[in-house]
Short mmCIF file of C-alpha atoms and ligand atoms in Angstrom, two decimals:
data_model
loop_
_atom_site.label_atom_id
_atom_site.label_comp_id
_atom_site.label_asym_id
_atom_site.label_seq_id
_atom_site.Cartn_x
_atom_site.Cartn_y
_atom_site.Cartn_z
CA MET U 19 42.56 38.43 -9.61
CA SER U 20 44.89 39.60 -6.88
CA ASP U 21 45.74 42.76 -8.77
CA TYR U 22 42.21 44.23 -8.96
CA ARG U 23 43.12 47.31 -6.94
CA THR U 24 45.77 48.38 -9.41
CA LEU U 25 43.90 47.51 -12.60
CA SER U 26 43.03 50.51 -14.71
CA ALA U 27 39.56 51.02 -16.17
CA ALA U 28 41.08 50.55 -19.64
CA GLU U 29 42.48 47.14 -18.62
CA ILE U 30 39.24 46.02 -16.98
CA ALA U 31 37.19 47.03 -20.03
CA ASP U 32 39.65 45.41 -22.40
CA ARG U 33 39.70 42.09 -20.53
CA THR U 34 35.92 42.13 -20.10
CA ARG U 35 35.41 42.69 -23.83
CA LYS U 36 37.76 39.80 -24.61
CA GLY U 37 35.84 37.57 -22.22
CA GLU U 38 38.95 37.03 -20.06
CA ILE U 39 37.26 38.28 -16.90
CA SER U 40 33.65 38.46 -15.86
CA ALA U 41 31.89 41.67 -14.96
CA VAL U 42 30.18 39.92 -12.05
CA GLU U 43 33.52 38.92 -10.58
CA ILE U 44 34.97 42.44 -10.94
CA THR U 45 31.82 43.98 -9.49
CA GLY U 46 32.03 41.56 -6.56
CA ARG U 47 35.62 42.68 -5.90
CA ALA U 48 34.66 46.33 -5.95
CA LEU U 49 31.64 45.80 -3.68
CA ALA U 50 33.67 43.72 -1.21
CA LEU U 51 36.37 46.39 -1.03
CA ALA U 52 33.76 49.11 -0.67
CA SER U 53 32.30 47.40 2.36
CA THR U 54 35.66 46.71 4.04
CA VAL U 55 38.26 49.33 3.05
CA GLY U 56 35.50 51.74 2.06
CA SER U 57 33.77 51.58 5.40
CA GLU U 58 37.04 52.05 7.32
CA LEU U 59 37.54 55.21 5.30
CA ASN U 60 33.82 56.13 5.56
CA ALA U 61 33.97 56.74 1.82
CA PHE U 62 30.48 55.47 0.92
CA ILE U 63 27.02 56.47 2.08
CA THR U 64 25.14 53.81 0.08
CA LEU U 65 26.24 50.68 -1.76
CA CYS U 66 24.21 49.77 -4.83
CA GLU U 67 24.80 46.03 -4.70
CA GLY U 68 21.53 44.77 -6.19
CA LYS U 69 21.55 46.92 -9.31
CA ALA U 70 25.34 46.62 -9.71
CA LEU U 71 25.18 42.83 -9.88
CA LYS U 72 22.28 42.97 -12.33
CA GLN U 73 24.20 45.37 -14.60
CA ALA U 74 27.24 43.10 -14.42
CA GLU U 75 25.20 39.99 -15.21
CA ALA U 76 23.71 41.74 -18.23
CA ILE U 77 27.20 42.53 -19.52
CA ASP U 78 28.42 38.97 -19.01
CA ALA U 79 25.40 37.71 -20.94
CA MET U 80 26.24 39.83 -24.00
CA SER U 81 27.77 38.54 -27.19
CA PRO U 82 31.41 39.50 -27.92
CA GLU U 83 30.09 41.77 -30.65
CA GLN U 84 27.83 43.64 -28.19
CA LYS U 85 30.60 43.89 -25.60
CA SER U 86 32.99 45.30 -28.17
CA ARG U 87 30.85 48.42 -28.35
CA LEU U 88 31.24 49.19 -24.62
CA PRO U 89 34.16 51.53 -23.87
CA LEU U 90 33.71 50.99 -20.11
CA ALA U 91 32.67 47.31 -20.21
CA GLY U 92 32.37 46.03 -16.64
CA VAL U 93 34.19 49.01 -15.08
CA PRO U 94 33.07 49.72 -11.48
CA VAL U 95 32.32 53.41 -10.95
CA ALA U 96 31.32 55.34 -7.82
CA LEU U 97 29.09 58.44 -7.81
CA LYS U 98 29.14 61.36 -5.41
CA ASP U 99 25.90 61.33 -3.47
CA ASN U 100 24.57 64.50 -5.09
CA ILE U 101 24.14 62.77 -8.47
CA SER U 102 20.69 61.25 -9.07
CA TYR U 103 20.52 57.47 -9.40
CA THR U 104 17.16 55.75 -9.14
CA ASP U 105 16.19 53.12 -6.54
CA TYR U 106 18.74 54.24 -3.94
CA PRO U 107 18.60 57.14 -1.48
CA MET U 108 20.39 60.34 -2.38
CA THR U 109 21.52 62.33 0.67
CA CYS U 110 23.87 65.07 -0.60
CA GLY U 111 25.65 64.45 2.71
CA SER U 112 22.71 66.05 4.51
CA HIS U 113 20.08 65.10 7.07
CA ILE U 114 17.43 67.13 5.26
CA LEU U 115 17.09 64.57 2.44
CA ASP U 116 16.33 61.66 4.80
CA GLY U 117 14.42 59.01 2.91
CA TYR U 118 14.59 60.77 -0.49
CA ILE U 119 14.97 58.49 -3.52
CA PRO U 120 15.55 60.24 -6.87
CA PRO U 121 12.87 59.50 -9.48
CA TYR U 122 15.26 59.72 -12.45
CA ASP U 123 18.88 59.09 -13.43
CA ALA U 124 21.35 61.91 -14.08
CA THR U 125 22.41 62.11 -17.73
CA VAL U 126 25.98 61.12 -16.82
CA VAL U 127 24.56 57.98 -15.17
CA THR U 128 22.55 57.06 -18.27
CA ARG U 129 25.65 57.56 -20.41
CA LEU U 130 27.90 55.59 -18.04
CA ILE U 131 25.54 52.63 -18.03
CA ALA U 132 25.19 52.77 -21.81
CA SER U 133 29.00 52.55 -21.97
CA GLY U 134 29.06 49.38 -19.88
CA ALA U 135 30.06 50.90 -16.52
CA VAL U 136 28.68 49.39 -13.30
CA ILE U 137 27.57 51.83 -10.59
CA ILE U 138 28.67 50.34 -7.27
CA GLY U 139 27.86 53.04 -4.75
CA LYS U 140 27.18 56.61 -3.71
CA THR U 141 30.06 58.38 -2.00
CA ASN U 142 30.32 60.54 1.09
CA MET U 143 30.65 64.31 0.63
CA ASP U 144 30.49 67.64 2.40
CA GLU U 145 26.86 68.60 2.91
CA PHE U 146 25.50 69.96 -0.40
CA ALA U 147 29.11 70.08 -1.68
CA MET U 148 30.05 72.92 0.66
CA GLY U 149 33.46 72.35 2.15
CA SER U 150 37.08 71.45 1.53
CA SER U 151 37.67 68.59 3.97
CA ASN U 152 34.57 66.37 4.02
CA GLU U 153 34.06 67.28 7.65
CA ASN U 154 30.74 68.97 6.83
CA SER U 155 29.06 65.65 6.03
CA TYR U 156 26.09 64.59 8.17
CA PHE U 157 27.56 61.08 7.84
CA GLY U 158 30.93 62.00 9.36
CA PRO U 159 34.27 62.75 7.73
CA VAL U 160 36.05 60.59 5.17
CA LYS U 161 39.60 59.52 5.98
CA ASN U 162 42.43 60.08 3.54
CA PRO U 163 43.65 56.62 2.39
CA VAL U 164 47.25 57.87 2.40
CA ASP U 165 47.04 58.89 6.09
CA PRO U 166 43.77 58.24 7.96
CA GLU U 167 44.40 61.17 10.32
CA ARG U 168 44.26 63.57 7.40
CA ALA U 169 41.41 65.02 5.40
CA PRO U 170 40.79 63.59 1.92
CA GLY U 171 39.86 67.10 0.77
CA GLY U 172 36.37 68.13 -0.18
CA SER U 173 33.73 68.32 -1.05
CA SER U 174 34.06 65.15 -3.18
CA GLY U 175 36.25 63.38 -0.58
CA GLY U 176 34.48 60.02 -0.72
CA SER U 177 34.95 59.68 -4.48
CA ALA U 178 38.61 60.73 -4.27
CA ALA U 179 39.28 58.26 -1.43
CA ALA U 180 37.49 55.41 -3.26
CA VAL U 181 39.69 55.89 -6.34
CA ALA U 182 42.91 56.39 -4.36
CA ALA U 183 42.25 53.27 -2.25
CA GLY U 184 41.73 51.12 -5.34
CA ILE U 185 38.05 50.41 -4.66
CA VAL U 186 37.08 51.76 -8.08
CA PRO U 187 39.29 52.96 -10.94
CA LEU U 188 36.90 55.81 -11.76
CA ALA U 189 34.45 58.01 -9.89
CA PHE U 190 32.43 61.12 -10.41
CA GLY U 191 32.47 64.04 -8.02
CA SER U 192 31.26 67.57 -8.61
CA GLU U 193 33.06 70.87 -8.76
CA THR U 194 31.85 74.31 -7.89
CA GLY U 195 35.12 75.86 -6.76
CA GLY U 196 37.66 73.05 -6.51
CA SER U 197 35.80 70.09 -5.04
CA VAL U 198 37.38 67.54 -7.38
CA ARG U 199 40.81 69.05 -8.03
CA GLN U 200 41.60 69.67 -4.34
CA PRO U 201 40.63 66.16 -3.10
CA ALA U 202 42.46 64.67 -6.11
CA ALA U 203 45.56 66.56 -4.96
CA PHE U 204 45.12 65.46 -1.32
CA CYS U 205 44.61 61.77 -2.18
CA GLY U 206 47.14 61.48 -5.01
CA VAL U 207 44.87 60.86 -8.01
CA LEU U 208 43.84 62.78 -11.15
CA GLY U 209 40.90 65.16 -11.01
CA LEU U 210 39.45 67.06 -13.96
CA LYS U 211 37.10 70.01 -13.84
CA PRO U 212 35.79 70.12 -17.39
CA THR U 213 34.79 73.35 -19.12
CA TYR U 214 31.50 74.65 -17.73
CA GLY U 215 28.87 73.12 -20.01
CA ALA U 216 30.99 70.21 -21.25
CA LEU U 217 29.08 67.62 -19.19
CA SER U 218 25.37 67.72 -18.52
CA ARG U 219 24.35 68.84 -15.05
CA TYR U 220 20.94 67.16 -15.40
CA GLY U 221 20.48 65.16 -12.20
CA LEU U 222 23.18 66.98 -10.22
CA THR U 223 21.77 68.65 -7.10
CA ALA U 224 22.35 72.36 -7.63
CA PHE U 225 24.68 74.26 -5.30
CA ALA U 226 25.86 77.25 -7.39
CA SER U 227 24.42 76.56 -10.82
CA SER U 228 26.63 79.01 -12.69
CA THR U 229 29.79 77.08 -11.76
CA ASP U 230 28.55 73.57 -10.83
CA GLN U 231 30.08 70.88 -13.01
CA ILE U 232 30.07 67.09 -12.69
CA SER U 233 33.76 66.14 -12.74
CA PRO U 234 35.70 62.85 -12.81
CA PHE U 235 38.54 61.24 -10.80
CA ALA U 236 40.91 58.59 -12.19
CA ARG U 237 44.30 57.02 -11.55
CA THR U 238 45.60 57.29 -15.13
CA ALA U 239 45.31 59.85 -17.91
CA GLU U 240 43.86 57.21 -20.26
CA ASP U 241 41.08 56.36 -17.78
CA LEU U 242 40.20 60.01 -17.31
CA VAL U 243 39.84 60.32 -21.07
CA LEU U 244 37.62 57.21 -21.17
CA ILE U 245 35.10 58.53 -18.65
CA TYR U 246 35.12 62.02 -20.14
CA GLN U 247 34.64 60.70 -23.66
CA ALA U 248 31.77 58.48 -22.52
CA THR U 249 29.82 61.23 -20.77
CA ALA U 250 30.65 64.66 -22.25
CA GLY U 251 28.54 66.48 -24.83
CA ARG U 252 25.31 68.35 -25.30
CA ASP U 253 22.21 67.17 -23.45
CA GLU U 254 18.81 68.61 -24.25
CA ARG U 255 17.85 68.33 -20.60
CA ASP U 256 20.51 70.82 -19.52
CA SER U 257 20.25 74.09 -21.43
CA THR U 258 23.72 75.13 -20.23
CA SER U 259 25.36 72.07 -21.76
CA VAL U 260 27.16 72.93 -24.95
CA ALA U 261 27.32 71.22 -28.33
CA PHE U 262 30.99 71.32 -29.17
CA ASP U 263 33.41 69.53 -31.41
CA HIS U 264 34.03 66.30 -29.57
CA PRO U 265 37.10 64.63 -31.07
CA ASN U 266 38.28 61.13 -30.32
CA TYR U 267 40.52 62.09 -27.40
CA THR U 268 41.63 58.51 -26.79
CA ALA U 269 43.12 58.16 -30.23
CA ASP U 270 46.03 60.52 -29.73
CA LEU U 271 47.41 61.41 -26.35
CA ALA U 272 50.82 62.52 -27.59
CA LEU U 273 51.64 66.22 -27.66
CA SER U 274 52.18 67.17 -31.26
CA ARG U 275 54.10 70.39 -30.65
CA SER U 276 55.92 72.28 -27.98
CA LEU U 277 53.70 74.37 -25.73
CA THR U 278 53.99 77.74 -24.09
CA ILE U 279 53.08 77.41 -20.44
CA GLY U 280 52.48 80.37 -18.14
CA LEU U 281 53.23 80.40 -14.41
CA PRO U 282 51.27 83.21 -12.74
CA LYS U 283 53.24 84.86 -9.98
CA GLU U 284 50.03 85.35 -7.99
CA TYR U 285 49.73 81.53 -7.62
CA ARG U 286 52.87 81.53 -5.49
CA GLY U 287 51.35 83.60 -2.74
CA GLU U 288 51.67 83.71 0.99
CA GLY U 289 50.74 80.43 2.63
CA LEU U 290 52.19 78.26 -0.15
CA ASP U 291 53.90 75.26 1.45
CA PRO U 292 57.63 75.16 0.50
CA GLU U 293 57.36 71.53 -0.61
CA VAL U 294 54.46 72.39 -2.91
CA ALA U 295 56.51 75.30 -4.33
CA ALA U 296 59.43 72.90 -4.89
CA ALA U 297 57.13 70.45 -6.70
CA LEU U 298 55.99 73.28 -8.96
CA ASP U 299 59.59 74.24 -9.77
CA HIS U 300 60.39 70.62 -10.49
CA THR U 301 57.44 70.34 -12.89
CA ARG U 302 58.57 73.49 -14.68
CA LYS U 303 62.05 72.01 -15.09
CA ARG U 304 60.68 68.75 -16.47
CA LEU U 305 58.48 70.60 -18.93
CA GLU U 306 61.45 72.64 -20.14
CA GLU U 307 63.51 69.48 -20.52
CA LEU U 308 60.71 68.07 -22.65
CA GLY U 309 61.03 71.10 -24.93
CA HIS U 310 58.16 73.26 -23.71
CA ARG U 311 58.55 76.96 -23.01
CA CYS U 312 57.66 78.14 -19.50
CA VAL U 313 57.07 81.84 -18.99
CA ASP U 314 56.24 83.97 -15.96
CA ILE U 315 52.90 85.66 -16.25
CA SER U 316 50.63 87.77 -14.08
CA LEU U 317 46.92 87.33 -13.34
CA PRO U 318 46.38 90.36 -11.09
CA LEU U 319 42.79 89.51 -10.16
CA THR U 320 43.71 86.18 -8.56
CA ASP U 321 43.40 87.45 -4.99
CA LYS U 322 39.81 88.53 -5.69
CA ALA U 323 38.78 84.94 -6.45
CA ILE U 324 37.96 83.82 -2.90
CA PRO U 325 35.72 86.78 -1.96
CA THR U 326 34.08 86.72 -5.40
CA TYR U 327 33.50 82.98 -5.32
CA TYR U 328 32.07 82.96 -1.80
CA VAL U 329 29.63 85.78 -2.58
CA ILE U 330 28.42 84.23 -5.85
CA ALA U 331 28.35 80.61 -4.65
CA SER U 332 26.54 81.51 -1.42
CA ALA U 333 24.04 83.73 -3.23
CA GLU U 334 23.16 80.96 -5.67
CA ALA U 335 23.09 78.37 -2.88
CA SER U 336 20.64 80.44 -0.84
CA ALA U 337 18.24 80.38 -3.80
CA ASN U 338 18.86 76.76 -4.83
CA LEU U 339 18.44 75.38 -1.31
CA ALA U 340 15.13 77.15 -0.75
CA ARG U 341 13.42 74.08 -2.23
CA PHE U 342 14.33 71.96 0.80
CA ASP U 343 11.49 73.04 3.02
CA GLY U 344 9.93 69.82 4.30
CA VAL U 345 7.20 69.80 1.65
CA ARG U 346 8.66 68.01 -1.34
CA TYR U 347 11.80 66.20 -0.25
CA GLY U 348 12.94 64.05 2.65
CA LEU U 349 12.76 65.29 6.21
CA ARG U 350 9.65 66.97 7.66
CA GLU U 351 9.64 68.23 11.24
CA SER U 352 6.68 69.58 13.29
CA ARG U 353 4.07 68.21 10.90
CA ASP U 354 1.22 69.05 13.27
CA ARG U 355 2.24 72.71 13.66
CA SER U 356 1.72 75.71 11.36
CA LEU U 357 3.25 75.74 7.86
CA GLU U 358 5.78 78.35 8.90
CA GLU U 359 6.86 76.35 11.94
CA MET U 360 7.13 73.20 9.82
CA TYR U 361 9.41 75.07 7.32
CA SER U 362 11.66 76.55 9.93
CA ASP U 363 11.89 73.48 12.17
CA THR U 364 12.68 71.27 9.17
CA ARG U 365 15.42 73.60 7.94
CA ALA U 366 16.77 74.19 11.45
CA SER U 367 17.21 70.49 12.13
CA GLY U 368 17.92 69.34 8.55
CA PHE U 369 20.81 71.64 7.57
CA GLY U 370 24.24 71.60 9.22
CA PRO U 371 26.14 74.72 10.36
CA GLU U 372 28.14 75.35 7.16
CA VAL U 373 25.06 75.16 4.95
CA LYS U 374 23.24 77.57 7.26
CA ARG U 375 26.21 79.93 7.16
CA ARG U 376 26.16 79.94 3.33
CA ILE U 377 22.40 80.46 3.18
CA MET U 378 22.71 83.43 5.54
CA LEU U 379 25.69 84.89 3.67
CA GLY U 380 23.94 84.43 0.34
CA THR U 381 20.62 85.83 1.49
CA TYR U 382 22.43 88.87 2.86
CA ALA U 383 24.35 89.38 -0.38
CA LEU U 384 21.10 89.27 -2.36
CA SER U 385 19.05 91.44 -0.02
CA ALA U 386 17.62 94.76 -1.27
CA GLY U 387 20.14 97.20 0.22
CA TYR U 388 23.23 95.06 -0.45
CA TYR U 389 22.59 93.43 -3.81
CA ASP U 390 24.58 96.03 -5.78
CA ALA U 391 27.44 96.19 -3.31
CA TYR U 392 27.94 92.42 -3.07
CA TYR U 393 26.28 90.29 -5.71
CA ILE U 394 26.51 92.71 -8.63
CA LYS U 395 30.05 93.69 -7.69
CA ALA U 396 31.08 90.02 -7.51
CA ALA U 397 29.46 89.30 -10.88
CA GLN U 398 31.44 92.20 -12.41
CA VAL U 399 34.73 90.99 -10.92
CA ARG U 400 33.96 87.53 -12.20
CA GLU U 401 33.56 88.84 -15.74
CA LEU U 402 36.89 90.66 -15.47
CA MET U 403 38.53 87.45 -14.28
CA ARG U 404 37.09 85.58 -17.25
CA ARG U 405 38.56 88.20 -19.57
CA GLU U 406 41.89 88.02 -17.76
CA PHE U 407 42.10 84.29 -18.56
CA GLU U 408 40.93 84.86 -22.12
CA GLU U 409 43.61 87.51 -22.64
CA SER U 410 46.41 85.27 -21.29
CA PHE U 411 45.35 82.37 -23.47
CA LYS U 412 46.07 84.55 -26.51
CA HIS U 413 49.76 84.17 -25.63
CA ILE U 414 50.03 80.83 -23.87
CA ASP U 415 48.59 77.31 -24.20
CA LEU U 416 48.34 76.35 -20.54
CA ILE U 417 48.65 77.80 -17.07
CA LEU U 418 50.70 75.86 -14.53
CA SER U 419 50.14 76.23 -10.77
CA PRO U 420 49.78 74.31 -7.53
CA THR U 421 46.32 72.77 -7.04
CA ALA U 422 46.17 73.60 -3.35
CA PRO U 423 48.52 75.65 -1.14
CA THR U 424 49.38 72.67 1.11
CA PRO U 425 49.25 68.88 1.08
CA ALA U 426 46.37 67.24 3.02
CA PHE U 427 45.85 68.91 6.39
CA ARG U 428 44.79 67.02 9.51
CA LEU U 429 41.16 66.23 10.20
CA GLY U 430 40.00 68.78 12.77
CA GLU U 431 42.75 71.28 11.91
CA LYS U 432 40.51 73.85 10.20
CA VAL U 433 36.96 72.99 11.29
CA SER U 434 36.64 75.90 13.66
CA ASP U 435 38.04 78.45 11.21
CA PRO U 436 35.83 78.75 8.09
CA LEU U 437 38.07 81.40 6.52
CA ALA U 438 41.15 79.17 6.73
CA MET U 439 39.06 76.42 5.12
CA TYR U 440 37.90 78.76 2.32
CA LEU U 441 41.52 79.70 1.59
CA SER U 442 42.34 76.17 0.50
CA ASP U 443 40.36 77.00 -2.69
CA VAL U 444 42.61 79.93 -3.55
CA TYR U 445 44.15 78.28 -6.65
CA THR U 446 41.08 76.36 -7.81
CA ALA U 447 38.32 78.99 -7.53
CA PRO U 448 39.61 81.25 -10.38
CA ALA U 449 39.18 78.61 -13.12
CA SER U 450 35.72 77.77 -11.75
CA LEU U 451 34.62 81.39 -11.93
CA ALA U 452 35.98 81.72 -15.47
CA GLY U 453 34.42 78.40 -16.55
CA VAL U 454 37.70 77.15 -18.06
CA PRO U 455 38.83 73.52 -17.72
CA ALA U 456 41.54 72.54 -15.24
CA ILE U 457 43.19 69.35 -14.09
CA SER U 458 45.06 68.25 -10.97
CA LEU U 459 47.86 65.74 -11.51
CA PRO U 460 49.56 63.67 -8.79
CA LEU U 461 53.11 64.68 -9.70
CA ALA U 462 54.95 64.77 -6.38
CA ARG U 463 55.05 63.69 -2.74
CA SER U 464 56.16 65.59 0.34
CA THR U 465 59.07 64.26 2.43
CA SER U 466 56.50 62.67 4.74
CA GLY U 467 54.88 60.90 1.79
CA LEU U 468 51.80 63.09 1.30
CA PRO U 469 50.62 63.55 -2.30
CA ILE U 470 51.09 66.96 -3.93
CA GLY U 471 48.82 67.99 -6.80
CA ILE U 472 49.92 70.18 -9.69
CA GLN U 473 47.29 72.03 -11.69
CA PHE U 474 47.07 72.87 -15.38
CA ILE U 475 44.41 75.27 -16.66
CA ALA U 476 43.44 75.48 -20.35
CA LYS U 477 41.16 77.61 -22.46
CA HIS U 478 37.46 76.82 -22.86
CA PHE U 479 36.90 73.35 -24.37
CA ASP U 480 40.61 72.60 -24.67
CA GLU U 481 40.40 69.45 -22.53
CA ARG U 482 42.51 67.76 -25.20
CA THR U 483 45.67 69.65 -24.22
CA LEU U 484 45.03 68.83 -20.55
CA PHE U 485 44.74 65.12 -21.38
CA ARG U 486 47.91 65.27 -23.43
CA ILE U 487 49.97 67.04 -20.79
CA ALA U 488 48.65 64.54 -18.20
CA ALA U 489 49.69 61.55 -20.31
CA THR U 490 53.07 63.15 -21.10
CA LEU U 491 53.96 63.85 -17.48
CA LEU U 492 52.47 60.76 -15.85
CA ASN U 493 53.59 58.18 -18.37
CA ASN U 494 57.22 59.32 -18.54
CA LYS U 495 58.04 59.63 -14.85
N1 LIG G 528 35.44 74.31 -1.11
C1 LIG G 528 34.56 75.08 -1.92
C2 LIG G 528 33.30 75.39 -1.17
O1 LIG G 528 33.20 75.02 -0.06
C3 LIG G 528 34.30 74.39 -3.20
C4 LIG G 528 33.17 73.44 -3.12
C5 LIG G 528 32.89 72.78 -4.43
O2 LIG G 528 33.63 72.90 -5.39
N2 LIG G 528 31.73 72.11 -4.46
O3 LIG G 528 32.42 76.02 -1.66
#
């Protein structure tokens, strides 16, 4: 099976169901690549070899009739290391969770396994999903498979790199403000941030609960649909997950009518790389050639997204991360000192600098004298942004924009400048704040060969149109 690295999840599942290939063999290929290519890229924190081989053996032992019911039969999948999976450590890219093993599986994990997927490993990430380059990981940065001197993006860089390098055809990351779309753009794969509430967050370590969303990577539109279809939908264990009409997305990926697509002028701001702008123009031209109508629109609140996002996300993070205090999880420093010293020594040595910065920012924004000026103000702006999207979607079907202002930057280029790092979320944060779904598609390359991601944003729960535009543009290149 010399072609494993280019096989799609759909092909693997199809051949596994027909009995043409064995799940154990495929799992072995994925594990071997994870420990060679994956370790050069530093993409994995933990490999789940023992359980992966058992899952694969169980699939191989099934009757054809049983296998036929598995949409992801034998498909190797990687999970970002903030998604709970029993029997293996979960680090969230942090030192503070040293030795912690989750006592339950995330709902997406349960659903993946029920669909026949094989979990091969837990991927590297920015500490607690805070970052845009993977350089905030306690376990060191991930390298971009396209150019190892460049960042894979963040915070789900390990999952993006694993898919781009052909180690797995599918992986889960998580999104709070762009952490799947931006690394997808940097590594040249597809990344979907589903509607807030479309996939259960049960078992995802909380960063900013009001925008956190488990989100998939894939190399084809069909594969993205497969993983979404297998895992989306209401879960009683996550009260923010939504019961919604869940059609058979796989059945029909053709666009049935011509669309109206809006290009917001604010998404062409200062700092947009000329090659990314050219890729956007090219996409617009292709869409028009395919019979869609592209119109210029305005979303005036766009430049408020970064300040709003960083106030809200940091405020929620400061509350969510309070639980890591040396008592219940992982690391415990100064165990023979007072309780207060144990708390503060554990947090001082367990958290990295970016996480501390967010906790301080968030605590400040929530403090008595500043709550109204920062947190409440940000929550109000967020609501206005949500309405701004809602209003535009009365006139258009999709929004078209760049995913990130530049192609992958160099490792080390932005580490000492947090604001420059935050600005790489400028085009992804708005959809996160509004809770609408958005996708990054690998539609272009720079002259030096770096992938360029193009983003489409849709209205709440209209993932179907995103899947269709992805299939249309990627399958007719
Ligand atoms: N880069 C953003 C941040 O650092 C987004 C992170 C994310 O989506 N998890 O907060």
